[in-house]
PDB file of N, CA, C and O in Angstrom:
ATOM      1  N   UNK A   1     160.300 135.547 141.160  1.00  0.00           N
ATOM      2  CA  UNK A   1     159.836 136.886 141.486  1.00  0.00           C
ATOM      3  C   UNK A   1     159.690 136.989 143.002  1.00  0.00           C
ATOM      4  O   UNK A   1     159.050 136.200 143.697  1.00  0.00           O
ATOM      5  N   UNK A   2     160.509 138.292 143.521  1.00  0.00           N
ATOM      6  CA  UNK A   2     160.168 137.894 144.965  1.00  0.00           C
ATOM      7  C   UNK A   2     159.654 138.978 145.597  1.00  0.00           C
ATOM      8  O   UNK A   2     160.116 140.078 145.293  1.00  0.00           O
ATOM      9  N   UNK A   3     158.814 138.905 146.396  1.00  0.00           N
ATOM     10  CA  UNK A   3     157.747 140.370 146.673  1.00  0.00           C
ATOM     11  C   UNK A   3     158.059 140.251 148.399  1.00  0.00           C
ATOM     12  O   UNK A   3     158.298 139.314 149.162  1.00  0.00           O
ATOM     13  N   UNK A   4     157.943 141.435 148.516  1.00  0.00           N
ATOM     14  CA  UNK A   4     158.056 142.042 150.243  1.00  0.00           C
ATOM     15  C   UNK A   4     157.526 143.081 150.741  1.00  0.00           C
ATOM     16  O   UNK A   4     157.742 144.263 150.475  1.00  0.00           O
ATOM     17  N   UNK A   5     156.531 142.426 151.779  1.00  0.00           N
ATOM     18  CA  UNK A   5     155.591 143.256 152.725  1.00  0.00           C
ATOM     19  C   UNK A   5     156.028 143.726 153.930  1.00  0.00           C
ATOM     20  O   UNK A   5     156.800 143.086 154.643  1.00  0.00           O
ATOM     21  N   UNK A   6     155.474 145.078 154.276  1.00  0.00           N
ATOM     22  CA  UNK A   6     156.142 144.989 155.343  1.00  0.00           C
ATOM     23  C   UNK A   6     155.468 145.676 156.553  1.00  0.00           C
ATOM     24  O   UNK A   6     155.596 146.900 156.504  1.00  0.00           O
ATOM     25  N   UNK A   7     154.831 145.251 157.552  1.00  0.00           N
ATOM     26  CA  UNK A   7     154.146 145.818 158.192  1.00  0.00           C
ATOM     27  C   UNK A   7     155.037 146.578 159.437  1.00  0.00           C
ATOM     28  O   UNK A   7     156.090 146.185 159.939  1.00  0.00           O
ATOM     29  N   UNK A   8     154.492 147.424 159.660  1.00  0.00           N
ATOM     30  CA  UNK A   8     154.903 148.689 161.171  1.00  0.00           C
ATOM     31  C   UNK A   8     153.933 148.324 161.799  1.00  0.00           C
ATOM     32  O   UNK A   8     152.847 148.098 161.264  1.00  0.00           O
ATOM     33  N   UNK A   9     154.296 148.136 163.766  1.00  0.00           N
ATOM     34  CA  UNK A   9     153.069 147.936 164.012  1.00  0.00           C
ATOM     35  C   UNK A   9     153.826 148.683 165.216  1.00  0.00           C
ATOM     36  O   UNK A   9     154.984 148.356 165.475  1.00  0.00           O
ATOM     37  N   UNK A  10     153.078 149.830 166.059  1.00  0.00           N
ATOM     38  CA  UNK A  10     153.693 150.269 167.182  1.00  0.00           C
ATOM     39  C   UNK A  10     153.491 149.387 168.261  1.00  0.00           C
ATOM     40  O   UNK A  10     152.699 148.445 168.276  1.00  0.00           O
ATOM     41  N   UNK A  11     154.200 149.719 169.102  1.00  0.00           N
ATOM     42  CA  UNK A  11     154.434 148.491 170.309  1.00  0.00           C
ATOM     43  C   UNK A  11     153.087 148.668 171.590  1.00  0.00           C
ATOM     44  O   UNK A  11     152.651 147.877 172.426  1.00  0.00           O
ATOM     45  N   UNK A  12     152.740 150.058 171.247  1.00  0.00           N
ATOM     46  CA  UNK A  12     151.359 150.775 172.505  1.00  0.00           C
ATOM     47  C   UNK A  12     150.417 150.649 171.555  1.00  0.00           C
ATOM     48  O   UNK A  12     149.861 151.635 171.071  1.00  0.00           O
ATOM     49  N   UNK A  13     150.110 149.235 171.146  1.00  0.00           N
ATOM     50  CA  UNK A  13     148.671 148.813 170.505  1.00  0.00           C
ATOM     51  C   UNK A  13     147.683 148.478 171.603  1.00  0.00           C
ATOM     52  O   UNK A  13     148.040 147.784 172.555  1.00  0.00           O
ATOM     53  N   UNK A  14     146.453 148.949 171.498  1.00  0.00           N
ATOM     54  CA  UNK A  14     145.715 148.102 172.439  1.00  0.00           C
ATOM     55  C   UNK A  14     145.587 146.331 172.559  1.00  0.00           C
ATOM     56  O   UNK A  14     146.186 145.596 171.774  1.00  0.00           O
ATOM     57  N   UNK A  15     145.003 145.990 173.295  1.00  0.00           N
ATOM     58  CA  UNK A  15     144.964 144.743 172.950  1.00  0.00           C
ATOM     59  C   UNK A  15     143.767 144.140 172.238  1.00  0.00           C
ATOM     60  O   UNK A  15     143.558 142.937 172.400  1.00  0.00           O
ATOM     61  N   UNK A  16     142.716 145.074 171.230  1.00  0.00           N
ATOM     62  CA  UNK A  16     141.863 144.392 170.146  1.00  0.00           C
ATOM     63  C   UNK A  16     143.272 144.635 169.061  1.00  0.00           C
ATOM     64  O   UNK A  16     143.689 143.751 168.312  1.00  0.00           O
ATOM     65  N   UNK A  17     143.504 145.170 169.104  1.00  0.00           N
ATOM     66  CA  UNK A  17     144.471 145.120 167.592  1.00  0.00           C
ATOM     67  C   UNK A  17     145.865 144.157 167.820  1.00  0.00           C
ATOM     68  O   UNK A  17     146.478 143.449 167.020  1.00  0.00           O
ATOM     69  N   UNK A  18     146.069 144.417 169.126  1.00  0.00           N
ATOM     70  CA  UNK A  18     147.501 143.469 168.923  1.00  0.00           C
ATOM     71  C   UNK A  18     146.555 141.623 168.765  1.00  0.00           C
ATOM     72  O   UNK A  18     147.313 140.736 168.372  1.00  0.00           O
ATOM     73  N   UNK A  19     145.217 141.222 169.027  1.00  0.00           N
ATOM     74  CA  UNK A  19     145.002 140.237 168.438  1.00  0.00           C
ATOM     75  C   UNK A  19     145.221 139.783 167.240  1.00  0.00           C
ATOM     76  O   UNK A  19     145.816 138.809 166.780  1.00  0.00           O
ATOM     77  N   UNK A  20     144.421 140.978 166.662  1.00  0.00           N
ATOM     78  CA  UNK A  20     144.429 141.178 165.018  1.00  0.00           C
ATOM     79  C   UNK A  20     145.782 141.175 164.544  1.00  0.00           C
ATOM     80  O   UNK A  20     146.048 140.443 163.591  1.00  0.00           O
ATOM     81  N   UNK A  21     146.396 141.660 164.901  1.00  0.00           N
ATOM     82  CA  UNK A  21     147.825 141.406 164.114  1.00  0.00           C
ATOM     83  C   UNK A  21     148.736 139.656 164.881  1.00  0.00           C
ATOM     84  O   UNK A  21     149.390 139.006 164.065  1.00  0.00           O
ATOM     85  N   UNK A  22     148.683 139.288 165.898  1.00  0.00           N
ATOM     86  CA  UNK A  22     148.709 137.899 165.904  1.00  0.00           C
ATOM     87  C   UNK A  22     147.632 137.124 165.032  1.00  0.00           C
ATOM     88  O   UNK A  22     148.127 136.067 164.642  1.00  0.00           O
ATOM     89  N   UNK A  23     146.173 137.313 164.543  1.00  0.00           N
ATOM     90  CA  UNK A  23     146.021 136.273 164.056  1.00  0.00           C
ATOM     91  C   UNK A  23     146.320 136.446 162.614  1.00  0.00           C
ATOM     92  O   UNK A  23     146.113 135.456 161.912  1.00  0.00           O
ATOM     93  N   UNK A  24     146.750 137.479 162.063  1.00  0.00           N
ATOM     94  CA  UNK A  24     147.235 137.524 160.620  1.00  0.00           C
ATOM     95  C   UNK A  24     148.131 137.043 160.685  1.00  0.00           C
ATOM     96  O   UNK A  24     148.279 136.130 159.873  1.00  0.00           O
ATOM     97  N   UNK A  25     149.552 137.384 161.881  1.00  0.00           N
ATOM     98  CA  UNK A  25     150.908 136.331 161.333  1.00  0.00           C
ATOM     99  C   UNK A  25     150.163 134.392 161.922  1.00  0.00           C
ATOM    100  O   UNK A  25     150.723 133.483 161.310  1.00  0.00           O
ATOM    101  N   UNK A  26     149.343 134.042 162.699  1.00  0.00           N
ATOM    102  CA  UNK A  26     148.762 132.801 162.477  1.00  0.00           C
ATOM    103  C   UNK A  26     148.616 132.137 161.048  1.00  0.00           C
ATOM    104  O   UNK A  26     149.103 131.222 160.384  1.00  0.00           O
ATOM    105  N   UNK A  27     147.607 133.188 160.958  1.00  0.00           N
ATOM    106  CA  UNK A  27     146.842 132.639 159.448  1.00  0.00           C
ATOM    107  C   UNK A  27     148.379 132.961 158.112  1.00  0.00           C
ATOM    108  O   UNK A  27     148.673 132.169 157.217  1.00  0.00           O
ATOM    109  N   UNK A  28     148.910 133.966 158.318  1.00  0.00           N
ATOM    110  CA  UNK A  28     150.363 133.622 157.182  1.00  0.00           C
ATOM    111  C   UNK A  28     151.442 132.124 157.400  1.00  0.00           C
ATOM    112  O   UNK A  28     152.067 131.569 156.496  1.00  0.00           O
ATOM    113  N   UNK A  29     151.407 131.707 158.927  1.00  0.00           N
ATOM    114  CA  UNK A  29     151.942 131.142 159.182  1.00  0.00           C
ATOM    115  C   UNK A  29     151.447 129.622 158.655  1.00  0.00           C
ATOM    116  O   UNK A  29     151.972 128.665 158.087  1.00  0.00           O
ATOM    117  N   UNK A  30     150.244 129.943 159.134  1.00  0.00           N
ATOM    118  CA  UNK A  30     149.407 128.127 158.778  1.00  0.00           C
ATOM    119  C   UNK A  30     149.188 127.661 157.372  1.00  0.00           C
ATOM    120  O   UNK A  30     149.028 126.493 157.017  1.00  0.00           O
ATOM    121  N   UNK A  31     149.203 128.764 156.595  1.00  0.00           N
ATOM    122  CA  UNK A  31     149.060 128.990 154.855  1.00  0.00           C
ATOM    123  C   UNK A  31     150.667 128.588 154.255  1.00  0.00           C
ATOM    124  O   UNK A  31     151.040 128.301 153.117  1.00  0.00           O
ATOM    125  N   UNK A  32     151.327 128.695 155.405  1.00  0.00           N
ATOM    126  CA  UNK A  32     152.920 127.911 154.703  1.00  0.00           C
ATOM    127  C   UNK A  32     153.705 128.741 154.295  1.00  0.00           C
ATOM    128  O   UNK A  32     154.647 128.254 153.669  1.00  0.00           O
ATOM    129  N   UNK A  33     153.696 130.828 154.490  1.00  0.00           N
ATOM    130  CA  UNK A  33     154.056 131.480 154.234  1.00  0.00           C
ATOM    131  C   UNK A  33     155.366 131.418 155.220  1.00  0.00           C
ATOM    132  O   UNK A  33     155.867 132.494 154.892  1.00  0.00           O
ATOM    133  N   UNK A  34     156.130 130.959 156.066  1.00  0.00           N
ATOM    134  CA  UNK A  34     156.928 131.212 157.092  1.00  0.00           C
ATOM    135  C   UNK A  34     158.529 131.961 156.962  1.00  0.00           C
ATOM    136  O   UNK A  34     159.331 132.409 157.783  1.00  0.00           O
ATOM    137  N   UNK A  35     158.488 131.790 155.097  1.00  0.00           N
ATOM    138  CA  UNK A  35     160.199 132.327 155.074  1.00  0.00           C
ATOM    139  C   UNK A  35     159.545 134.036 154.864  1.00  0.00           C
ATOM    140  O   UNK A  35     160.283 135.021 154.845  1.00  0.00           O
ATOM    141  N   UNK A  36     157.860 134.102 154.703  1.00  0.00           N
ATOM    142  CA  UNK A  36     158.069 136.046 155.090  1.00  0.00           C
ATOM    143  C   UNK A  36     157.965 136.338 156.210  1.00  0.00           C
ATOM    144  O   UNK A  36     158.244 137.531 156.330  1.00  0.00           O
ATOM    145  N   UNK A  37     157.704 135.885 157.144  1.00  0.00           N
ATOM    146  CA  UNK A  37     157.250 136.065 158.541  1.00  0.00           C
ATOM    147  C   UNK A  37     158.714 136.637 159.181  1.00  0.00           C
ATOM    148  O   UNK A  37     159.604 135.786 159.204  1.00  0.00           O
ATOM    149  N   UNK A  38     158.998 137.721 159.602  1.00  0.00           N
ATOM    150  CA  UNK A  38     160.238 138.180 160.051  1.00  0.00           C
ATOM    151  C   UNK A  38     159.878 139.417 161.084  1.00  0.00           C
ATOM    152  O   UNK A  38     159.524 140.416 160.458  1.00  0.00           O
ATOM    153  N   UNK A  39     159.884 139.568 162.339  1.00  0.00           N
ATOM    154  CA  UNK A  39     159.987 139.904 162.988  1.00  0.00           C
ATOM    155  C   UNK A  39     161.142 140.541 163.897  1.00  0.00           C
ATOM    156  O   UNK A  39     161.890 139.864 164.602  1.00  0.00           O
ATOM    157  N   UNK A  40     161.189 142.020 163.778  1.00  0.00           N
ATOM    158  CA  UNK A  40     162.009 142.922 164.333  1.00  0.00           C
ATOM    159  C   UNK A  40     161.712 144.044 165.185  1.00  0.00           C
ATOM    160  O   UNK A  40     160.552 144.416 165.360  1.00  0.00           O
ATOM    161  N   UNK A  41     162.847 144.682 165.802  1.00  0.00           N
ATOM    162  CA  UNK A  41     162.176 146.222 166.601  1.00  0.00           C
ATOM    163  C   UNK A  41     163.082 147.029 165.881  1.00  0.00           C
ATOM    164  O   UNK A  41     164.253 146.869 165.537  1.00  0.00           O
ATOM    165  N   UNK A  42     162.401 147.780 165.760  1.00  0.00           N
ATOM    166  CA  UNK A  42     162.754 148.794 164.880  1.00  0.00           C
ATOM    167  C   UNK A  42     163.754 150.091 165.603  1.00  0.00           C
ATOM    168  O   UNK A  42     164.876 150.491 165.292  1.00  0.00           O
ATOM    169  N   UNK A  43     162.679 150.579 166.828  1.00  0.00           N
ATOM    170  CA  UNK A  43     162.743 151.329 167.591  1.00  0.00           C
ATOM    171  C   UNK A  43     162.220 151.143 168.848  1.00  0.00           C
ATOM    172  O   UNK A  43     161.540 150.130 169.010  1.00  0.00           O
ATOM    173  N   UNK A  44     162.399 151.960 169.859  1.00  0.00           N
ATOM    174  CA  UNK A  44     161.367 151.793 170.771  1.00  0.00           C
ATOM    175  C   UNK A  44     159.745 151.982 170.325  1.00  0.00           C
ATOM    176  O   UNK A  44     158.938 151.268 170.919  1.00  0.00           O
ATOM    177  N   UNK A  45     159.317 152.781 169.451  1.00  0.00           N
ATOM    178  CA  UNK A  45     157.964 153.418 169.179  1.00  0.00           C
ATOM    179  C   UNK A  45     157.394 151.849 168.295  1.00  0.00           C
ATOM    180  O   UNK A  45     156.251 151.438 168.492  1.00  0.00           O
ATOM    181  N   UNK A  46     158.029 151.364 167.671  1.00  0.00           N
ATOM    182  CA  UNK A  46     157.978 150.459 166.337  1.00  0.00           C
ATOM    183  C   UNK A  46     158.135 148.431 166.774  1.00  0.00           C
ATOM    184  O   UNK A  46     158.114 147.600 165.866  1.00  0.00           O
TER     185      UNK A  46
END
């Protein structure tokens, strides 16, 4: 069964939230999740 998340994150985040979203891909990363971890640009806004 294969499930897919997918987060949007705009690129003009402040920097309390762009933490927050590094330490969630951390903590997915350290949990052994690494084949969802996929990182793209979407757009300029994205």
């Amino acid at each position: 069964m294969e499930k897919t998340i997918k987060l949007r994150v705009k690129k003009d985040i402040d920097n309390r939230r762009e933490l927050k979203v590094l330490k969630l891909k951390g903590i997915l990363i350290s949990k052994g999740f690494t084949q969802i971890i996929h990182i793209a640009d979407e757009n300029e806004h994205f």
